[in-house]
C-alpha positions in Angstrom: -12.9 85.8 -84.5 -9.5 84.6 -83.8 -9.7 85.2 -80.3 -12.8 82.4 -80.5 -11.0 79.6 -82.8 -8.2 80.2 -80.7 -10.7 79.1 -78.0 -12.4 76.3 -79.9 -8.9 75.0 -80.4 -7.7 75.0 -77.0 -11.4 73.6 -75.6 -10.6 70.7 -78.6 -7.8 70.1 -77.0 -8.4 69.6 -73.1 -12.0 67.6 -74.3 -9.8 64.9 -76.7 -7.0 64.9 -73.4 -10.3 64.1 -71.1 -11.5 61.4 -73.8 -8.3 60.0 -73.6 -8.2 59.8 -69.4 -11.7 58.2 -69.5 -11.1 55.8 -72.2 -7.6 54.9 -70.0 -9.5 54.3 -66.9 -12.2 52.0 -68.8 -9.2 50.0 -70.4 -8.0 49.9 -66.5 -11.5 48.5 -65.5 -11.9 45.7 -68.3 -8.4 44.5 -66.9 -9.5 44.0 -63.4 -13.0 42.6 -64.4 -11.8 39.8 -66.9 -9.9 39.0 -62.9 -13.6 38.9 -61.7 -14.1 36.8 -64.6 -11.6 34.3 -63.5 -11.9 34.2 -59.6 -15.6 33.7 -60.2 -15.6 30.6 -62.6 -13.3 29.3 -60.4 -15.1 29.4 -57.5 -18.2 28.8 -59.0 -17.0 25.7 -60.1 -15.2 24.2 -57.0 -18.8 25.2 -54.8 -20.7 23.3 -57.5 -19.0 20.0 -57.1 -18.7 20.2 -53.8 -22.1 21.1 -52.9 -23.2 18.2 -55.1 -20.5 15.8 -53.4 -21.3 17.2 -50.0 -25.2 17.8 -50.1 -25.4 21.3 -49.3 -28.3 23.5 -50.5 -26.0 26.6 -48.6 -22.9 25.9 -50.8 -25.2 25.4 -53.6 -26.9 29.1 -53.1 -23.7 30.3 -52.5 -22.2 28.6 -55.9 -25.4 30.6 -57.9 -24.3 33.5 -56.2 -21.0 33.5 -57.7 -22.1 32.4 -60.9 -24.1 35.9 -61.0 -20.6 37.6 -60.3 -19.8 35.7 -63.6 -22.9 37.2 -65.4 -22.1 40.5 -63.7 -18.5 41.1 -64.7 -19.0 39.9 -68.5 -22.2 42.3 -68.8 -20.1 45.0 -67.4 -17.0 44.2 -69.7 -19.7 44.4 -72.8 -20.8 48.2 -71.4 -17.1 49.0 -71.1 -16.3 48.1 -74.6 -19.3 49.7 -76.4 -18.0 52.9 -74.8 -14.4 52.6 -75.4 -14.8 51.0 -78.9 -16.8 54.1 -80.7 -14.8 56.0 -83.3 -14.8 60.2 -82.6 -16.7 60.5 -85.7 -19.7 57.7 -84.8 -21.7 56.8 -81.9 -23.2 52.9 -82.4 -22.6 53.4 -86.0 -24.5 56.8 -86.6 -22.7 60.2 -87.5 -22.4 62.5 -84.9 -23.2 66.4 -86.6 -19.8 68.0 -88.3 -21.0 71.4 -88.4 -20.7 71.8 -84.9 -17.5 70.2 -83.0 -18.5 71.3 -79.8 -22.2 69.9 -80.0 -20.4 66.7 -81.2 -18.3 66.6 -77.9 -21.4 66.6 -75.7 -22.8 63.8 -78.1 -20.2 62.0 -77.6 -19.9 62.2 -73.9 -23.3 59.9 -73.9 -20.7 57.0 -75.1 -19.8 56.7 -71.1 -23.4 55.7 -70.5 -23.5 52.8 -71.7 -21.4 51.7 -68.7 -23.7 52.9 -66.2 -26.8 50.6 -68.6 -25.1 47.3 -67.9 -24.6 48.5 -64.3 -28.2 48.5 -64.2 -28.5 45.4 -65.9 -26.5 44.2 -64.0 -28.1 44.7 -60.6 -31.3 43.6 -62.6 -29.5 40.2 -63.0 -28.5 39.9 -59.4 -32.3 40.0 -58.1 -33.1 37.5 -60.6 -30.6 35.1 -59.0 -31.2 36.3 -55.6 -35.0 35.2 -55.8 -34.6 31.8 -57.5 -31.8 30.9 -54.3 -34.7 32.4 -52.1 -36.8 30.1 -53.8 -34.7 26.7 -53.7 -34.9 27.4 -50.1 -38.3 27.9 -49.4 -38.4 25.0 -51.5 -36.0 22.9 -49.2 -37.3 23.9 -46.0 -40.9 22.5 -47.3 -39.4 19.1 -48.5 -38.3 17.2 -45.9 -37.2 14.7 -47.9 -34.4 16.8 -49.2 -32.9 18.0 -46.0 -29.8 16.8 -45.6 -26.4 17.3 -43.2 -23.7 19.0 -44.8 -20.8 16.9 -45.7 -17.4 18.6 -44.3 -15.9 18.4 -47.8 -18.0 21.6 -48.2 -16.5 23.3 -45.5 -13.3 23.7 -47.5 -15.2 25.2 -50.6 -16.8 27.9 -48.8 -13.2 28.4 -46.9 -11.6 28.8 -50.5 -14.6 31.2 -51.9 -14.3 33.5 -48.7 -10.7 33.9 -49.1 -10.6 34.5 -53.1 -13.4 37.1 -52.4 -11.7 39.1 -50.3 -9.1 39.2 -52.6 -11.1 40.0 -55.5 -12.7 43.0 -53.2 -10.0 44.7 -51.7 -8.9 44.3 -55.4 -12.0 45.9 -57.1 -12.3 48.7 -54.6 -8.8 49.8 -54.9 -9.3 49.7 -58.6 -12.6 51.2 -58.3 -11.1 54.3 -56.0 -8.3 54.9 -58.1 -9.8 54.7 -61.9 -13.3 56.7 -60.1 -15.0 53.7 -62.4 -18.8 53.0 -61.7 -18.0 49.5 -62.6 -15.7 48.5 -60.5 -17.2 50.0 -57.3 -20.7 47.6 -58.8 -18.2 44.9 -58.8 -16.9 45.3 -55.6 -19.8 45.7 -53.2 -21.0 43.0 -55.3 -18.0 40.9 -54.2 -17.9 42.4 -50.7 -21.3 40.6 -50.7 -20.4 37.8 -52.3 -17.4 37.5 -49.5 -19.8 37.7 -46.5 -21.8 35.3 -47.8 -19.0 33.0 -48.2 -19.1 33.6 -44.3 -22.1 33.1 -43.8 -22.2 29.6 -45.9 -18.9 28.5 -43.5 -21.4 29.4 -40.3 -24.2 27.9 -41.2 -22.5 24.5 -42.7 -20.6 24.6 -39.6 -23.6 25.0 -37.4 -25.4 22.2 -39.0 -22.8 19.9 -38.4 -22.3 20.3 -35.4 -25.5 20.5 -33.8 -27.0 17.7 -36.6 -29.7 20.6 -38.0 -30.9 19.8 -40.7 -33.3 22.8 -41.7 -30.6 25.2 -40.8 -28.7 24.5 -44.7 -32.3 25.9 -46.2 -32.4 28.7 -43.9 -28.8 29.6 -44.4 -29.2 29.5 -48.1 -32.4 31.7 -48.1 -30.0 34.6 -46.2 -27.6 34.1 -49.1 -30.5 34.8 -51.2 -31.3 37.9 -49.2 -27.7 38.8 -49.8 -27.9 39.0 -53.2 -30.9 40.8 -53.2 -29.7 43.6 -51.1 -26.9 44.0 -53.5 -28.5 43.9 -56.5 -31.4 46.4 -55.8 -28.8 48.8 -54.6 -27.0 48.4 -57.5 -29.8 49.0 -60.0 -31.3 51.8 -58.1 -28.1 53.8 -58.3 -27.7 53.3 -61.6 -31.3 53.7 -62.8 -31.0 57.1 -60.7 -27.7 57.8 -63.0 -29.5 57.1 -66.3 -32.8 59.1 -65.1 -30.6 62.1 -64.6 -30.7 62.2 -61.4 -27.7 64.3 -59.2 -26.7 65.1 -55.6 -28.8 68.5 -54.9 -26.0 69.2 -52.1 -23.3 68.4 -54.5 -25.5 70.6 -57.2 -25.7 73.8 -54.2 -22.0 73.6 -54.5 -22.2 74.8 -58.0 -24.5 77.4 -58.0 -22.4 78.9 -54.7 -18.9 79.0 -57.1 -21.0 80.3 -59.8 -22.7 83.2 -57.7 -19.1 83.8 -56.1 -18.3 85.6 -59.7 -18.7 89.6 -58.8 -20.6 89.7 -62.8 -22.8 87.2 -61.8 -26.0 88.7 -60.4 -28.0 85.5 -60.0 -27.7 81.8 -60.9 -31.4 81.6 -62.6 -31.0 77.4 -63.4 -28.7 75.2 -62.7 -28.5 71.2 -63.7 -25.7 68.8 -63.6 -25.8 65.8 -65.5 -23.7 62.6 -65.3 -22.3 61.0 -68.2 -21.4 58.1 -67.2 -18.6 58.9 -64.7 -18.1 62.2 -66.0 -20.0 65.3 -65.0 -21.5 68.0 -67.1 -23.0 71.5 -66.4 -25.8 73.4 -67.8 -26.6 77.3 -65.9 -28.4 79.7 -66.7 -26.8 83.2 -65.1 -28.5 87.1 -64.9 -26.1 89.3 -65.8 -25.8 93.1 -65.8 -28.1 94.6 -69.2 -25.3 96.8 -70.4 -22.2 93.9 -70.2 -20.8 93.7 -73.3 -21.2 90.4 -75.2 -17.5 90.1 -75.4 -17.2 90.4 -71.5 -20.2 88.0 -70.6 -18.6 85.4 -73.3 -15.2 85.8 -70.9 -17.4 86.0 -67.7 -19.0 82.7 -69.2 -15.4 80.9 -69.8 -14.3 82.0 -66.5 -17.1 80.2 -64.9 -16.2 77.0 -66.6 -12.8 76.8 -66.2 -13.8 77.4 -62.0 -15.7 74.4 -62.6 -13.5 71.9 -64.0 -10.8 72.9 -61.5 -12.5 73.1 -58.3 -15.0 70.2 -59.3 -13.6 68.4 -62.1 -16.4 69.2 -64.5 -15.9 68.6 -67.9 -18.2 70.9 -69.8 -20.2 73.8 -68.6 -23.0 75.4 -70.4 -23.5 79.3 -69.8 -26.7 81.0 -71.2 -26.5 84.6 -69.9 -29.2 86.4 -69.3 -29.4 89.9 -69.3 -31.2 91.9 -66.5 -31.1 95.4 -64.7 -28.8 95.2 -61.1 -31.0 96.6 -58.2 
């Protein structure tokens, strides 16, 4: 047995280094979101007044807009901290099993999906917003009475958004890239969006303006709506995807290849990956030759996993072998 505690040691030790790299790119996340947090109120606040000041329904949509960026980063920071702030021993307060360490590493892992359910939530948020802008500017376009010319004051409000967005997107994406964080690449095609709608607010104010349109505000601020809708259901079908268990099938094919590639392995029966959050897992189910020793096919099984994590970057792999006579 000492060859196998030797092994549960040394598989101990690359799962707590792992825990620790995930937990250091979630730390790296919360920083860059409570930046979100910032850039948004700001801008959120300076659209506000000026949409009131300058009577546009446009800047106004596009105000709500950021305010969901609000909404969105702070539910994103509460994910992020319910899965960096569990205890090894603990998951939400409940004791993860001690008689088996390895069965409490995959328990564990299921920490990192709690980012991925305010994701979701997130996205769920944004088509909430998006269809009550919709809605204002159905609204407008139907009262006439409320149409008005945009003031140029509220030029300079959707100048100042569309410049701070860009920022804050080239910002989450890099962040997003290099920390491989879900969150961050929610936040920044959220605030990708967000920055082409500040566009699309200068255009239309602009355009109503200058030709003396009045309609064109409501119209404008109904495609801002549409925006955010986009955004947001792509958001939450990716995620919902992620939390049904869903995976790549192409990505999966790749797998099973580097597991058939073993000269042991006679056929890859099953094989299902699983995201945890960001992190990938492995379960296979391999035929094996019926006379391979059990100490060979528990080798030929941690052979297979350490092919995984270095070609793929898979955490944990899961080999039941299955024995079966070679044609």
């Amino acid at each position: 047995m000492n060859e196998f505690d030797e092994h549960r040691r040394q598989e101990t030790i690359a799962w707590h280094e792992r825990q620790q790299q995930e937990l250091k790119k979630l730390k790296g996340a919360q920083r860059h979101l409570w930046l979100n947090v910032a850039a948004y109120l700001t801008i959120s606040v300076i659209e506000f007044y000026l949409a009131v000041v300058g009577h546009s329904q446009t800047l106004r949509a596009d105000a709500f807009n950021n305010l969901s960026g609000i909404i969105a980063s702070v539910l994103l920071l509460v994910g992020i901290h319910i899965a960096r702030d569990i205890d090894d021993d603990d998951l939400m307060g409940r004791p993860l099993p001690e008689e088996s360490q390895h069965s409490g590493q995959r328990l564990q892992l299921t920490r990192f999906h709690y980012e991925t359910v305010f994701t979701m939530i997130t996205g769920l948020v944004m088509i909430v917003i998006a269809i009550s802008v919709i809605y204002g500017g159905v609204q407008s376009l139907m009262s006439h009475a409320e149409q008005e010319i945009p003031k140029p004051i509220t030029l300079v409000g959707a100048g100042i958004a569309t410049v701070i967005m860009l920022g804050v997107w080239w910002m989450n994406k890099r962040g997003g890239r290099r920390l491989q964080s879900a969150a961050l690449v929610a936040a920044a095609q959220d605030s990708l969006s967000d920055a082409v709608t500040s566009v699309g607010t200068m255009v239309a104010i602009g355009g109503a303006m200058l030709f003396k349109v009045e309609w064109l505000d409501g119209v404008a601020s109904m495609v801002v709506g549409l925006f955010i809708l986009s955004a947001g259901v792509k958001i939450f079908r990716e995620s919902s995807l992620n939390l049904a268990d869903y995976f790549d099938p192409k990505l999966e094919d790749q797998f099973r290849a580097a597991v058939g590639d073993f000269p042991a392995v006679n056929e890859v029966l099953e094989l299902k990956a699983h995201y945890n959050g960001n992190v990938v897992t492995v379960d296979t189910t391999i035929a094996v030759d019926a006379h391979m020793e059990v100490q060979d096919s528990y080798r030929l099984s941690e052979d297979i996993e350490g092919t995984l994590r270095r070609k793929f970057g898979i955490v944990d792999t899961s080999v039941m072998v299955v024995p079966t006579e070679k044609n």
